[in-house]
Amino acid sequence: MSKRKNLIVLLIVLIAMLAAYCGISAYSDYAAQKKEEREQEESEQNRIWITNFDEVKEISYDNGTAQLSFVKEDDEWKYKELTDFPLTQSYLTKIEDTVSHLEASRRLEGGDELKDYGLDEPQATVTVTDDAGNTVTLEIGDSVNSEYYLLVEGEDVPYTVASTLYSNIQYDLYDMIEMEEFPDLSEDNILAVEVSNETGSYVLEKREVETATAADATAADAAAEPDENQEETSEEETEAEPEYEWYLSQDGKRSKVENESMMDDLLDDLEDLAFEECENYKGSEEELKNAGLSKSETTFTVIYIDEDGEEAHFTVLIGEKKPSEEEGGDTKLYYARFDDSKAINLMKEDLVTSITGSGADDYLKSEETE
């Protein structure tokens, strides 16, 4: 009995120790949580907020080279002077996110004069208006340790802020344009390419090659030598992928393309089609004429299968070569536009040359004769 009582006492002591440990552990966790909450609260109280807008409706900035104003309508940012300008939204949403709740790292009370911070003549300004009509103008001065001095217009005590705001406004209007894009093209979905240049017009067409399938061969063998033990070959296993060849059509005559490497280069370049930049999102007739894009003898049309499985096409007009800004220089860019758009874009010279720089005969020459 004595041993049994000792075991019971030990068990009671163990349970008490476990309970005490759990209590101490729980209290320790509780104390740590409370400490973290106090530190977060103190940290939040010590944060320096320059702006606190629920919803920004207008943003204007002057970055020293561009003075631009934007307005938000139906959750979409628009250039205030030309509301139909195709604006890439991400540029303005980044500025909006920054100026809605702009935090300073320091408030420089009792510091130097404003000119010592570059704030007597700010290098940039940002004006923000919220949905209630409240407006604040932020003046940005010199940089310091990857930050910038900033002053709220009407106040006399500057702040230091992260470089994010200054970086976000370093764009001209056309840096933020939403470029016109080409559809996804590949040899699989391109059906034909029509080219017009100074040598004339011609069409490159993809035509399916008629070949016997494995199923046809199996059926022929079975007809010649019947074999009762031969297993049926499923259509899924025997049907071959369709094969294609390219043909050139000109003046009612169709000929097979002999220069396959040249055709492959053309298809590769069509896959990489892109405008480098846009100089004018809506050119006038005079501006189109000056760029050689009002009417052009150099064009190309691509007929393809779109993502919905429907046949579609687009036509690109090629204009004049862009003059170099430096005397004797070469920009290697051509003016170009879609035939249903007045946007004056620029396209790389090598793409223009590859797609429109060849005559029909070049595709009909065998590679050996090059």
mmCIF file with all atom_site columns, C-alpha atoms in Angstrom, residues 146-264:
data_model
loop_
_atom_site.group_PDB
_atom_site.id
_atom_site.type_symbol
_atom_site.label_atom_id
_atom_site.label_alt_id
_atom_site.label_comp_id
_atom_site.label_asym_id
_atom_site.label_entity_id
_atom_site.label_seq_id
_atom_site.pdbx_PDB_ins_code
_atom_site.Cartn_x
_atom_site.Cartn_y
_atom_site.Cartn_z
_atom_site.occupancy
_atom_site.B_iso_or_equiv
_atom_site.pdbx_formal_charge
_atom_site.auth_seq_id
_atom_site.auth_comp_id
_atom_site.auth_asym_id
_atom_site.auth_atom_id
_atom_site.pdbx_PDB_model_num
ATOM 1   C CA . SER A 1 146 ? 17.824 57.211  -51.612  1.00 0.00 ? 146 SER A CA 1
ATOM 2   C CA . GLU A 1 147 ? 15.021 59.439  -50.318  1.00 0.00 ? 147 GLU A CA 1
ATOM 3   C CA . TYR A 1 148 ? 13.695 62.857  -51.298  1.00 0.00 ? 148 TYR A CA 1
ATOM 4   C CA . TYR A 1 149 ? 12.881 65.998  -49.375  1.00 0.00 ? 149 TYR A CA 1
ATOM 5   C CA . LEU A 1 150 ? 9.192  66.845  -49.670  1.00 0.00 ? 150 LEU A CA 1
ATOM 6   C CA . LEU A 1 151 ? 7.091  69.816  -48.627  1.00 0.00 ? 151 LEU A CA 1
ATOM 7   C CA . VAL A 1 152 ? 3.312  70.101  -48.495  1.00 0.00 ? 152 VAL A CA 1
ATOM 8   C CA . GLU A 1 153 ? 2.351  73.360  -50.177  1.00 0.00 ? 153 GLU A CA 1
ATOM 9   C CA . GLY A 1 154 ? 1.259  75.857  -47.525  1.00 0.00 ? 154 GLY A CA 1
ATOM 10  C CA . GLU A 1 155 ? 3.397  74.309  -44.792  1.00 0.00 ? 155 GLU A CA 1
ATOM 11  C CA . ASP A 1 156 ? 6.926  75.245  -43.752  1.00 0.00 ? 156 ASP A CA 1
ATOM 12  C CA . VAL A 1 157 ? 8.243  71.985  -42.282  1.00 0.00 ? 157 VAL A CA 1
ATOM 13  C CA . PRO A 1 158 ? 9.660  69.487  -44.826  1.00 0.00 ? 158 PRO A CA 1
ATOM 14  C CA . TYR A 1 159 ? 9.725  65.691  -44.717  1.00 0.00 ? 159 TYR A CA 1
ATOM 15  C CA . THR A 1 160 ? 11.866 62.924  -46.138  1.00 0.00 ? 160 THR A CA 1
ATOM 16  C CA . VAL A 1 161 ? 10.042 60.275  -48.139  1.00 0.00 ? 161 VAL A CA 1
ATOM 17  C CA . ALA A 1 162 ? 10.932 57.169  -50.114  1.00 0.00 ? 162 ALA A CA 1
ATOM 18  C CA . SER A 1 163 ? 11.893 57.652  -53.765  1.00 0.00 ? 163 SER A CA 1
ATOM 19  C CA . THR A 1 164 ? 8.753  55.799  -54.946  1.00 0.00 ? 164 THR A CA 1
ATOM 20  C CA . LEU A 1 165 ? 6.646  58.896  -55.671  1.00 0.00 ? 165 LEU A CA 1
ATOM 21  C CA . TYR A 1 166 ? 9.415  60.670  -57.573  1.00 0.00 ? 166 TYR A CA 1
ATOM 22  C CA . SER A 1 167 ? 10.128 57.519  -59.612  1.00 0.00 ? 167 SER A CA 1
ATOM 23  C CA . ASN A 1 168 ? 6.455  57.006  -60.452  1.00 0.00 ? 168 ASN A CA 1
ATOM 24  C CA . ILE A 1 169 ? 6.095  60.417  -62.112  1.00 0.00 ? 169 ILE A CA 1
ATOM 25  C CA . GLN A 1 170 ? 9.147  60.206  -64.398  1.00 0.00 ? 170 GLN A CA 1
ATOM 26  C CA . TYR A 1 171 ? 7.065  59.550  -67.516  1.00 0.00 ? 171 TYR A CA 1
ATOM 27  C CA . ASP A 1 172 ? 5.934  61.585  -70.477  1.00 0.00 ? 172 ASP A CA 1
ATOM 28  C CA . LEU A 1 173 ? 2.452  60.969  -71.884  1.00 0.00 ? 173 LEU A CA 1
ATOM 29  C CA . TYR A 1 174 ? 3.583  58.667  -74.707  1.00 0.00 ? 174 TYR A CA 1
ATOM 30  C CA . ASP A 1 175 ? 5.653  56.602  -72.288  1.00 0.00 ? 175 ASP A CA 1
ATOM 31  C CA . MET A 1 176 ? 2.312  55.553  -70.804  1.00 0.00 ? 176 MET A CA 1
ATOM 32  C CA . ILE A 1 177 ? 0.433  54.789  -74.010  1.00 0.00 ? 177 ILE A CA 1
ATOM 33  C CA . GLU A 1 178 ? -1.286 51.430  -74.399  1.00 0.00 ? 178 GLU A CA 1
ATOM 34  C CA . MET A 1 179 ? 0.275  50.223  -77.631  1.00 0.00 ? 179 MET A CA 1
ATOM 35  C CA . GLU A 1 180 ? -1.699 48.573  -80.407  1.00 0.00 ? 180 GLU A CA 1
ATOM 36  C CA . GLU A 1 181 ? -0.829 44.880  -80.442  1.00 0.00 ? 181 GLU A CA 1
ATOM 37  C CA . PHE A 1 182 ? -0.697 42.106  -82.998  1.00 0.00 ? 182 PHE A CA 1
ATOM 38  C CA . PRO A 1 183 ? -2.548 38.819  -82.490  1.00 0.00 ? 183 PRO A CA 1
ATOM 39  C CA . ASP A 1 184 ? -0.582 35.727  -81.504  1.00 0.00 ? 184 ASP A CA 1
ATOM 40  C CA . LEU A 1 185 ? 0.759  34.254  -84.720  1.00 0.00 ? 185 LEU A CA 1
ATOM 41  C CA . SER A 1 186 ? 2.521  30.999  -85.507  1.00 0.00 ? 186 SER A CA 1
ATOM 42  C CA . GLU A 1 187 ? 2.974  28.732  -88.499  1.00 0.00 ? 187 GLU A CA 1
ATOM 43  C CA . ASP A 1 188 ? 0.060  26.686  -87.170  1.00 0.00 ? 188 ASP A CA 1
ATOM 44  C CA . ASN A 1 189 ? -2.518 29.475  -87.404  1.00 0.00 ? 189 ASN A CA 1
ATOM 45  C CA . ILE A 1 190 ? -1.205 31.565  -90.318  1.00 0.00 ? 190 ILE A CA 1
ATOM 46  C CA . LEU A 1 191 ? -3.111 30.758  -93.514  1.00 0.00 ? 191 LEU A CA 1
ATOM 47  C CA . ALA A 1 192 ? -1.751 33.299  -95.982  1.00 0.00 ? 192 ALA A CA 1
ATOM 48  C CA . VAL A 1 193 ? 0.378  36.419  -96.310  1.00 0.00 ? 193 VAL A CA 1
ATOM 49  C CA . GLU A 1 194 ? -0.284 39.031  -98.995  1.00 0.00 ? 194 GLU A CA 1
ATOM 50  C CA . VAL A 1 195 ? 2.551  41.435  -99.802  1.00 0.00 ? 195 VAL A CA 1
ATOM 51  C CA . SER A 1 196 ? 2.502  44.593  -101.910 1.00 0.00 ? 196 SER A CA 1
ATOM 52  C CA . ASN A 1 197 ? 5.687  46.543  -102.631 1.00 0.00 ? 197 ASN A CA 1
ATOM 53  C CA . GLU A 1 198 ? 7.400  48.372  -105.465 1.00 0.00 ? 198 GLU A CA 1
ATOM 54  C CA . THR A 1 199 ? 7.861  45.096  -107.384 1.00 0.00 ? 199 THR A CA 1
ATOM 55  C CA . GLY A 1 200 ? 4.122  44.272  -107.353 1.00 0.00 ? 200 GLY A CA 1
ATOM 56  C CA . SER A 1 201 ? 1.795  42.102  -105.277 1.00 0.00 ? 201 SER A CA 1
ATOM 57  C CA . TYR A 1 202 ? 1.822  38.413  -104.453 1.00 0.00 ? 202 TYR A CA 1
ATOM 58  C CA . VAL A 1 203 ? 0.208  35.999  -102.012 1.00 0.00 ? 203 VAL A CA 1
ATOM 59  C CA . LEU A 1 204 ? 1.876  33.243  -100.012 1.00 0.00 ? 204 LEU A CA 1
ATOM 60  C CA . GLU A 1 205 ? -0.660 30.513  -99.202  1.00 0.00 ? 205 GLU A CA 1
ATOM 61  C CA . LYS A 1 206 ? -0.445 27.454  -96.975  1.00 0.00 ? 206 LYS A CA 1
ATOM 62  C CA . ARG A 1 207 ? -1.951 24.350  -98.575  1.00 0.00 ? 207 ARG A CA 1
ATOM 63  C CA . GLU A 1 208 ? -2.397 20.951  -97.035  1.00 0.00 ? 208 GLU A CA 1
ATOM 64  C CA . VAL A 1 209 ? -0.409 18.130  -98.632  1.00 0.00 ? 209 VAL A CA 1
ATOM 65  C CA . GLU A 1 210 ? -2.546 15.112  -99.551  1.00 0.00 ? 210 GLU A CA 1
ATOM 66  C CA . THR A 1 211 ? -0.813 12.097  -98.033  1.00 0.00 ? 211 THR A CA 1
ATOM 67  C CA . ALA A 1 212 ? -1.957 8.552   -97.330  1.00 0.00 ? 212 ALA A CA 1
ATOM 68  C CA . THR A 1 213 ? -2.596 7.853   -93.653  1.00 0.00 ? 213 THR A CA 1
ATOM 69  C CA . ALA A 1 214 ? -1.326 4.818   -91.809  1.00 0.00 ? 214 ALA A CA 1
ATOM 70  C CA . ALA A 1 215 ? -4.906 3.606   -91.718  1.00 0.00 ? 215 ALA A CA 1
ATOM 71  C CA . ASP A 1 216 ? -5.020 3.672   -95.529  1.00 0.00 ? 216 ASP A CA 1
ATOM 72  C CA . ALA A 1 217 ? -1.806 1.647   -95.683  1.00 0.00 ? 217 ALA A CA 1
ATOM 73  C CA . THR A 1 218 ? -3.135 -0.883  -93.172  1.00 0.00 ? 218 THR A CA 1
ATOM 74  C CA . ALA A 1 219 ? -6.359 -1.260  -95.125  1.00 0.00 ? 219 ALA A CA 1
ATOM 75  C CA . ALA A 1 220 ? -4.423 -1.797  -98.361  1.00 0.00 ? 220 ALA A CA 1
ATOM 76  C CA . ASP A 1 221 ? -2.254 -4.481  -96.770  1.00 0.00 ? 221 ASP A CA 1
ATOM 77  C CA . ALA A 1 222 ? -5.299 -6.200  -95.314  1.00 0.00 ? 222 ALA A CA 1
ATOM 78  C CA . ALA A 1 223 ? -6.997 -6.250  -98.708  1.00 0.00 ? 223 ALA A CA 1
ATOM 79  C CA . ALA A 1 224 ? -3.935 -7.784  -100.309 1.00 0.00 ? 224 ALA A CA 1
ATOM 80  C CA . GLU A 1 225 ? -3.251 -10.406 -97.641  1.00 0.00 ? 225 GLU A CA 1
ATOM 81  C CA . PRO A 1 226 ? -6.143 -10.993 -95.232  1.00 0.00 ? 226 PRO A CA 1
ATOM 82  C CA . ASP A 1 227 ? -5.065 -11.922 -91.736  1.00 0.00 ? 227 ASP A CA 1
ATOM 83  C CA . GLU A 1 228 ? -7.765 -13.009 -89.288  1.00 0.00 ? 228 GLU A CA 1
ATOM 84  C CA . ASN A 1 229 ? -5.415 -12.502 -86.337  1.00 0.00 ? 229 ASN A CA 1
ATOM 85  C CA . GLN A 1 230 ? -4.483 -8.923  -87.239  1.00 0.00 ? 230 GLN A CA 1
ATOM 86  C CA . GLU A 1 231 ? -5.581 -6.453  -84.582  1.00 0.00 ? 231 GLU A CA 1
ATOM 87  C CA . GLU A 1 232 ? -7.692 -3.478  -85.536  1.00 0.00 ? 232 GLU A CA 1
ATOM 88  C CA . THR A 1 233 ? -5.706 -0.253  -85.583  1.00 0.00 ? 233 THR A CA 1
ATOM 89  C CA . SER A 1 234 ? -7.581 2.652   -84.061  1.00 0.00 ? 234 SER A CA 1
ATOM 90  C CA . GLU A 1 235 ? -8.114 5.782   -86.085  1.00 0.00 ? 235 GLU A CA 1
ATOM 91  C CA . GLU A 1 236 ? -6.583 7.812   -83.237  1.00 0.00 ? 236 GLU A CA 1
ATOM 92  C CA . GLU A 1 237 ? -3.324 5.830   -83.512  1.00 0.00 ? 237 GLU A CA 1
ATOM 93  C CA . THR A 1 238 ? -3.067 5.854   -87.304  1.00 0.00 ? 238 THR A CA 1
ATOM 94  C CA . GLU A 1 239 ? -4.276 9.266   -88.387  1.00 0.00 ? 239 GLU A CA 1
ATOM 95  C CA . ALA A 1 240 ? -1.243 11.355  -89.297  1.00 0.00 ? 240 ALA A CA 1
ATOM 96  C CA . GLU A 1 241 ? -0.861 15.041  -88.559  1.00 0.00 ? 241 GLU A CA 1
ATOM 97  C CA . PRO A 1 242 ? -1.683 17.140  -91.627  1.00 0.00 ? 242 PRO A CA 1
ATOM 98  C CA . GLU A 1 243 ? 1.330  18.354  -93.578  1.00 0.00 ? 243 GLU A CA 1
ATOM 99  C CA . TYR A 1 244 ? 1.514  21.698  -95.363  1.00 0.00 ? 244 TYR A CA 1
ATOM 100 C CA . GLU A 1 245 ? 3.419  23.322  -98.171  1.00 0.00 ? 245 GLU A CA 1
ATOM 101 C CA . TRP A 1 246 ? 3.601  26.974  -99.104  1.00 0.00 ? 246 TRP A CA 1
ATOM 102 C CA . TYR A 1 247 ? 2.658  28.261  -102.555 1.00 0.00 ? 247 TYR A CA 1
ATOM 103 C CA . LEU A 1 248 ? 3.069  31.657  -104.151 1.00 0.00 ? 248 LEU A CA 1
ATOM 104 C CA . SER A 1 249 ? 0.267  33.125  -106.250 1.00 0.00 ? 249 SER A CA 1
ATOM 105 C CA . GLN A 1 250 ? 0.788  36.048  -108.622 1.00 0.00 ? 250 GLN A CA 1
ATOM 106 C CA . ASP A 1 251 ? -1.153 37.167  -111.686 1.00 0.00 ? 251 ASP A CA 1
ATOM 107 C CA . GLY A 1 252 ? -3.324 34.048  -111.591 1.00 0.00 ? 252 GLY A CA 1
ATOM 108 C CA . LYS A 1 253 ? -0.367 31.659  -111.491 1.00 0.00 ? 253 LYS A CA 1
ATOM 109 C CA . ARG A 1 254 ? 0.408  29.451  -108.493 1.00 0.00 ? 254 ARG A CA 1
ATOM 110 C CA . SER A 1 255 ? 3.890  28.002  -107.867 1.00 0.00 ? 255 SER A CA 1
ATOM 111 C CA . LYS A 1 256 ? 5.375  26.068  -104.993 1.00 0.00 ? 256 LYS A CA 1
ATOM 112 C CA . VAL A 1 257 ? 7.740  28.017  -102.756 1.00 0.00 ? 257 VAL A CA 1
ATOM 113 C CA . GLU A 1 258 ? 11.222 26.632  -103.348 1.00 0.00 ? 258 GLU A CA 1
ATOM 114 C CA . ASN A 1 259 ? 13.162 28.791  -100.909 1.00 0.00 ? 259 ASN A CA 1
ATOM 115 C CA . GLU A 1 260 ? 11.981 27.152  -97.691  1.00 0.00 ? 260 GLU A CA 1
ATOM 116 C CA . SER A 1 261 ? 14.522 28.870  -95.441  1.00 0.00 ? 261 SER A CA 1
ATOM 117 C CA . MET A 1 262 ? 13.307 32.252  -96.651  1.00 0.00 ? 262 MET A CA 1
ATOM 118 C CA . MET A 1 263 ? 9.721  31.210  -95.933  1.00 0.00 ? 263 MET A CA 1
ATOM 119 C CA . ASP A 1 264 ? 10.741 30.013  -92.458  1.00 0.00 ? 264 ASP A CA 1
#
